[in-house]
CSV table of C-alpha atoms in Angstrom, one decimal:
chain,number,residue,atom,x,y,z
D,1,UNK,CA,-1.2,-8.7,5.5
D,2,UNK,CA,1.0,-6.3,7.0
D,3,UNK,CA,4.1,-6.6,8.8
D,4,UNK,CA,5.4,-3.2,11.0
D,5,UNK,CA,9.1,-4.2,10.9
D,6,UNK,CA,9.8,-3.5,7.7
D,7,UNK,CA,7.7,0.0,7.9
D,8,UNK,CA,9.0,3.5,8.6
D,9,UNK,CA,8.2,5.4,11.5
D,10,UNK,CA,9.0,9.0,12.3
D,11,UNK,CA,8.4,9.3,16.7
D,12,UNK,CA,7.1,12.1,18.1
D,13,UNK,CA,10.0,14.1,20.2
D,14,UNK,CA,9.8,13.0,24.1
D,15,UNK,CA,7.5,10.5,23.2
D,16,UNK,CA,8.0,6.6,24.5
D,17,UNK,CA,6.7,3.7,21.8
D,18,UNK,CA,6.6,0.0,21.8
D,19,UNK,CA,6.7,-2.5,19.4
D,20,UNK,CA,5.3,-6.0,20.5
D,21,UNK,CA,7.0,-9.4,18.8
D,22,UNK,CA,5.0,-11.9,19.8
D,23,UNK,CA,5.8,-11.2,23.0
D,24,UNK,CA,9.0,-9.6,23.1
D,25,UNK,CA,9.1,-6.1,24.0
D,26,UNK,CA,11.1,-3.1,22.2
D,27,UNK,CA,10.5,0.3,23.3
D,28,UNK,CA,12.1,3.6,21.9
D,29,UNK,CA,12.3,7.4,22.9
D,30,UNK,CA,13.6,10.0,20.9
D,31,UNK,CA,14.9,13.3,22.0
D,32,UNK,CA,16.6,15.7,19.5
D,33,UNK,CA,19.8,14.0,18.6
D,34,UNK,CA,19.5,10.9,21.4
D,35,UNK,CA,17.4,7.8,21.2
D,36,UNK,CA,16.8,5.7,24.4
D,37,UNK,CA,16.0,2.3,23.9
D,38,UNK,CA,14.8,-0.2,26.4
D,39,UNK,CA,14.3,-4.2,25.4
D,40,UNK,CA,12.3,-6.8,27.0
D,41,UNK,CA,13.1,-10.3,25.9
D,42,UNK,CA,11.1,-13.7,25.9
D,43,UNK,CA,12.2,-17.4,25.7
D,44,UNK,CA,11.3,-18.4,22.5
D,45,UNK,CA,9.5,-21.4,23.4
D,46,UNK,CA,7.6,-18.8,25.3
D,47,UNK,CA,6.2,-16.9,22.3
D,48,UNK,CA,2.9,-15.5,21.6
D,49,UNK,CA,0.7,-14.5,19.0
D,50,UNK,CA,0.9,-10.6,20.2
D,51,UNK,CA,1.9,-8.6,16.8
D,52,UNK,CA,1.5,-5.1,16.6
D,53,UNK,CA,3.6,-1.3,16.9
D,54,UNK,CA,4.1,0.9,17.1
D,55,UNK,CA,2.1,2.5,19.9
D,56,UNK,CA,2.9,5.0,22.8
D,57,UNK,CA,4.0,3.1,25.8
D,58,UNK,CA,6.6,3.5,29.1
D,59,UNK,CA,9.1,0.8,29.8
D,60,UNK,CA,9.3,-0.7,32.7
D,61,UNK,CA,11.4,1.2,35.6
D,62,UNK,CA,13.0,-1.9,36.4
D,63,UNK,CA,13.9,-2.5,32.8
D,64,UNK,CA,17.8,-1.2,32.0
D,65,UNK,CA,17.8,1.8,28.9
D,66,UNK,CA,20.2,2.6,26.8
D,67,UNK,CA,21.2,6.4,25.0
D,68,UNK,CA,22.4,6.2,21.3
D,69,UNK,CA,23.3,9.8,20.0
D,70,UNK,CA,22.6,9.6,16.0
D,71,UNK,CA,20.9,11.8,13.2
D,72,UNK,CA,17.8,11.2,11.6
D,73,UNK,CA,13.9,11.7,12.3
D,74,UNK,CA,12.4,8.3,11.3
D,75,UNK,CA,13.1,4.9,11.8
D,76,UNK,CA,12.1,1.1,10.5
D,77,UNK,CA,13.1,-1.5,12.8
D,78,UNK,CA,14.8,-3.8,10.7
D,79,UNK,CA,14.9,-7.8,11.0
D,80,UNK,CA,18.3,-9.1,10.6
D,81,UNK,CA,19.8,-13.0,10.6
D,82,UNK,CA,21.6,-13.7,13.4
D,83,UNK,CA,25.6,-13.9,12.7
D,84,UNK,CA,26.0,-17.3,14.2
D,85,UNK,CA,24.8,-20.4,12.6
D,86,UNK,CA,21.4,-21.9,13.0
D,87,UNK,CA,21.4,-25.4,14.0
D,88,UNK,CA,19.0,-27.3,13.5
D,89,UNK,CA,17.8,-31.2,14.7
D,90,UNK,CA,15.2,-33.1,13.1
D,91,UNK,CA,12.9,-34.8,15.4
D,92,UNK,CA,13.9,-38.2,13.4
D,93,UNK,CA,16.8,-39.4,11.5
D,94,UNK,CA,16.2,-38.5,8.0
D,95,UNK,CA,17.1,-41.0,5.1
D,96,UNK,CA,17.9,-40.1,1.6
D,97,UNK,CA,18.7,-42.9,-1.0
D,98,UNK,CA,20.5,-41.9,-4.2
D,99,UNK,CA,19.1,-39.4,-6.5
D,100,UNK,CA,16.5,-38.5,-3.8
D,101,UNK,CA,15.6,-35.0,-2.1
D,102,UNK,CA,13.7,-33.4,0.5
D,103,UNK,CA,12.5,-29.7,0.7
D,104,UNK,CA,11.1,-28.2,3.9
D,105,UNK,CA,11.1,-24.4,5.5
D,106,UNK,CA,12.8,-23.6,8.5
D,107,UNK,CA,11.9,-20.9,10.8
D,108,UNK,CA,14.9,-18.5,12.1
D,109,UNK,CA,14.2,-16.2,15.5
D,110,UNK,CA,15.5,-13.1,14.0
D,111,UNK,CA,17.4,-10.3,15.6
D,112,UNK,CA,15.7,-6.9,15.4
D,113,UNK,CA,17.5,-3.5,14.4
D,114,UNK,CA,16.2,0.2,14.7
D,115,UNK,CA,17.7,1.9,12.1
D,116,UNK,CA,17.5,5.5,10.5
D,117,UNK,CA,18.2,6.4,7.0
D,118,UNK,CA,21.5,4.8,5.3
D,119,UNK,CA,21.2,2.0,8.1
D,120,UNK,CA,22.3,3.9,10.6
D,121,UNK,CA,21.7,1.5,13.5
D,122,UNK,CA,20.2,3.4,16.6
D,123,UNK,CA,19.9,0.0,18.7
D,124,UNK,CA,19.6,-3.6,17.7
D,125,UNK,CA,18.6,-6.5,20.3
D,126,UNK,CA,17.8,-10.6,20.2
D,127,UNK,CA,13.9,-10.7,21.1
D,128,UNK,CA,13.4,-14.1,21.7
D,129,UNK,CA,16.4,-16.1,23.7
D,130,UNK,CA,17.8,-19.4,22.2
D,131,UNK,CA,19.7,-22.2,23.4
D,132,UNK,CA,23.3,-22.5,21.9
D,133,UNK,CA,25.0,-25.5,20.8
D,134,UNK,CA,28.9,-26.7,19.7
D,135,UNK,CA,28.5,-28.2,16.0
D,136,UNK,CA,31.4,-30.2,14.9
D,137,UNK,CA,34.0,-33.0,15.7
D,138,UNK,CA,35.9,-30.7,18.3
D,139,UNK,CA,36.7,-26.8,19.4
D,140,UNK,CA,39.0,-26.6,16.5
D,141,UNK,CA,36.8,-27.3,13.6
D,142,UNK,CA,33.1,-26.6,14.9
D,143,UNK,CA,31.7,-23.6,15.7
D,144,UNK,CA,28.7,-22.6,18.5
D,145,UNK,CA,25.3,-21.9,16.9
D,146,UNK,CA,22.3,-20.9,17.3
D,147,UNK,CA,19.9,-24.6,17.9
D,148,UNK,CA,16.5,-24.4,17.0
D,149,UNK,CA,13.7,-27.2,18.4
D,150,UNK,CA,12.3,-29.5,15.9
D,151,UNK,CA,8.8,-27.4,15.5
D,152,UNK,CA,10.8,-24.8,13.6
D,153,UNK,CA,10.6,-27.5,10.6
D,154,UNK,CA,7.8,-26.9,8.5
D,155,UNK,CA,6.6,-29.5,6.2
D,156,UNK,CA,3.6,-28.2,5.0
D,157,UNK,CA,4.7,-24.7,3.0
D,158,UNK,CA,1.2,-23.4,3.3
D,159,UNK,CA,1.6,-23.7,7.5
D,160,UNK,CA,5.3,-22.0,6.8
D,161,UNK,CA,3.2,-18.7,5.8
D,162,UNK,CA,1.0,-19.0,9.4
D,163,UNK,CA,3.9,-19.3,11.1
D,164,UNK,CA,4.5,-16.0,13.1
D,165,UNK,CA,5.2,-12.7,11.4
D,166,UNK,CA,8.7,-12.0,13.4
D,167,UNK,CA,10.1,-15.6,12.5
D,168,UNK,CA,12.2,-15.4,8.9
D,169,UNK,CA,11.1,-18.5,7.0
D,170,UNK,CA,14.1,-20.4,5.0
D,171,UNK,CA,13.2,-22.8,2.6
D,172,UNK,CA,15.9,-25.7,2.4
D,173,UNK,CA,16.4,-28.6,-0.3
D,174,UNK,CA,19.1,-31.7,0.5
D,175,UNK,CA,19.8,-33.5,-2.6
D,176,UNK,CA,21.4,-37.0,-2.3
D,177,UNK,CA,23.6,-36.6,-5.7
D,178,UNK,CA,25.7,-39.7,-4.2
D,179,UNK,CA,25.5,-43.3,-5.2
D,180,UNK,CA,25.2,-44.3,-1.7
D,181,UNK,CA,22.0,-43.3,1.1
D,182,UNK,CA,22.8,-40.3,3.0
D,183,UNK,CA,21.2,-40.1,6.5
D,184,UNK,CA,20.9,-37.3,8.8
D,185,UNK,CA,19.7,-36.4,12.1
D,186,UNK,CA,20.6,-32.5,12.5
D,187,UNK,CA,22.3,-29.6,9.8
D,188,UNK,CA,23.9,-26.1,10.4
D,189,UNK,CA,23.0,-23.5,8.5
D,190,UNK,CA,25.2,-19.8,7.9
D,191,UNK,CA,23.5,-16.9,6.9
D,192,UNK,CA,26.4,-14.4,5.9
D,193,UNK,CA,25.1,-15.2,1.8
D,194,UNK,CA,21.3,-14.9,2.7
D,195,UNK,CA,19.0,-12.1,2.2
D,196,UNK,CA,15.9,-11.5,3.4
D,197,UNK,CA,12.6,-10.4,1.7
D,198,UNK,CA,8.9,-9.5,2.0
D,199,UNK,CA,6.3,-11.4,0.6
D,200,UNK,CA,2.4,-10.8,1.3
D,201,UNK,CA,3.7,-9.8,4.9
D,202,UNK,CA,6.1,-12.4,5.3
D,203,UNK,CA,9.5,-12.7,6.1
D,204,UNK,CA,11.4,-15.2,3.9
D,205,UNK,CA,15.4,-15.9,3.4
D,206,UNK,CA,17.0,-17.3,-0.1
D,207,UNK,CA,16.8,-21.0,-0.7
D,208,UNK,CA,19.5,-23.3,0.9
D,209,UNK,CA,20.8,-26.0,-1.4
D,210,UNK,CA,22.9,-28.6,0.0
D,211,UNK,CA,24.4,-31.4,-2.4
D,212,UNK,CA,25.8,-34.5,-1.3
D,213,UNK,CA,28.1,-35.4,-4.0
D,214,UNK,CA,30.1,-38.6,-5.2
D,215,UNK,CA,33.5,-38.5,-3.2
D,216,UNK,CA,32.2,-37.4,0.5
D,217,UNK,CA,31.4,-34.0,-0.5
D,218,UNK,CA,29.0,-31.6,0.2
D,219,UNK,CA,27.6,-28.7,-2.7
D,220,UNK,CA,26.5,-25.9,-0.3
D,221,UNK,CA,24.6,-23.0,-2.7
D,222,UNK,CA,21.8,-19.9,-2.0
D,223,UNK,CA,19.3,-19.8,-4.7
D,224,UNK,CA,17.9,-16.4,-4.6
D,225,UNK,CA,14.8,-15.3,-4.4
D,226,UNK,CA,13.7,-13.9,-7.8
D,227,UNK,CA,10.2,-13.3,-8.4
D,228,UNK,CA,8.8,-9.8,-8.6
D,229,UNK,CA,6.6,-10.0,-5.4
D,230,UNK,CA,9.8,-10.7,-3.3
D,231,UNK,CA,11.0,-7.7,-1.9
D,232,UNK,CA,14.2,-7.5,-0.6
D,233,UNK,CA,14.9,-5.6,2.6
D,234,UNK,CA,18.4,-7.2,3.5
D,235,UNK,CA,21.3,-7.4,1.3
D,236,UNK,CA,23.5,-10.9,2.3
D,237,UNK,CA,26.1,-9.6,4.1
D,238,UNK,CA,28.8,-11.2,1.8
D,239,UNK,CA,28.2,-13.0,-1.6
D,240,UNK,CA,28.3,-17.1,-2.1
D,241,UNK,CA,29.2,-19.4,0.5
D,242,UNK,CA,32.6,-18.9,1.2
D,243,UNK,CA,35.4,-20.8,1.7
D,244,UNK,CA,34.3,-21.6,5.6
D,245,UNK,CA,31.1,-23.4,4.3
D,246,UNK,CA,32.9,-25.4,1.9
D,247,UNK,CA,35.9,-26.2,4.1
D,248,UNK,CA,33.0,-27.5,7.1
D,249,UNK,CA,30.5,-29.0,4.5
D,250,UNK,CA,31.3,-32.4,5.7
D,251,UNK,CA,29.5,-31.2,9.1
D,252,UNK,CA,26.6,-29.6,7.6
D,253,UNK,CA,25.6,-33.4,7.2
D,254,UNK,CA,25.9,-35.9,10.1
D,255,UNK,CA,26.1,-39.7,9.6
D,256,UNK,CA,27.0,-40.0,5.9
D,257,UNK,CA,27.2,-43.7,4.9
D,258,UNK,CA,30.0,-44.9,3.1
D,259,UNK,CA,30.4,-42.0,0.8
């Protein structure tokens, strides 16, 4: 199974091309030293199985274009995690009694980058457009994310790898390490500590482990992705959590009882 944005491409001079993501739109022109991109978004309820690029096509005339002067003769277009957090909300409150855990996959619209060599970024854009939400007690200590609709939970990690080839798939594990039950209804995730890799034409993120502990805390950790067949194309932008994701742990998880 192949996936086109993780491959290089070297455009023809004078030349427009178009890369479809399921239904989002990226086009790209490249004259000597400038590139002219043009970007045609799509609700992301509104997305469709259309998967393929690139291949010669004109933008729109209505559609705005930009002019990025760079070096460089070939390109990959690049998925990249978007730098706010990912909220997401489980369709139903979620109950975990001591010692118990769940694992499921989340699915995370990506943002898209052409890049030459070095990751010189000609043009990025957001292909698919997302609601936003405010996570957290108040403006002070929240932070506005990215919220996802319940179908991006997978349960089922063999329907996680026919999920479309643009979403990045990010398997997650609570852990109720408390001696009381934990229950949740919606969790925040940051991506500055995940990478992203390839696997049989998949996008896929490092593991997410979240610990509720004795004392009303919450163990955040990235489990990387190890085995041989993972190939990683992004690098986390910083390593380990951080001192943001342990100071707002206690929101990662809503509605702890009596901890």
């Amino acid at each position: 199974m192949d996936n086109f944005l993780i491959n290089t491409f070297e455009p023809q001079e004078g030349r427009w091309y178009c890369w479809n993501v399921n239904g989002a739109l990226g086009y790209l022109k490249k004259e000597g030293a400038l590139w002219q991109t043009a970007f045609q978004v799509r609700l992301f309820k509104d997305m469709t199985d259309d998967f393929y690029g690139p291949q010669e096509g004109v933008p729109p005339e209505a559609l705005p274009r930009s002019v990025m002067v760079g070096p460089g003769t070939a390109l990959t277009l690049y998925p990249i995690l978007s730098e706010k957090p990912y909220l997401v909300t489980l369709q139903k409150k979620l109950s975990l009694v001591p010692a118990a855990e769940v694992r499921f996959t989340v699915l995370f619209p990506p943002m898209l980058s052409f890049e030459t060599g070095d990751n010189q970024r000609i043009a990025a854009f957001r292909p698919f457009t997302c609601s936003e939400a405010w996570f957290g007690d108040d403006t002070a200590s929240g932070i506005l994310c990215i919220s996802l609709p319940s179908h991006c939970i997978i349960w089922d990690p063999e329907a996680a790898c026919k999920a479309p080839l643009s979403l990045i798939r990010c398997p997650l594990v609570i852990r109720n390490r408390s001696k009381t039950p934990l229950e949740l209804d919606r969790l925040a995730i940051y991506t500055e500590p995940l990478s992203i890799y390839e696997h049989e034409g998949c996008l896929w993120s490092d593991t997410v482990a979240l610990d509720s502990i004795i004392g009303g805390n919450i163990e955040m950790n990235v489990i990387p992705e190890t085995p041989e067949s993972y190939r990683k194309i992004r690098v986390a932008a910083r390593n380990g959590m951080g001192d943001i994701l342990i100071r707002q742990g206690a929101d990662f998880i809503k509605n702890i009882t009596s901890l």
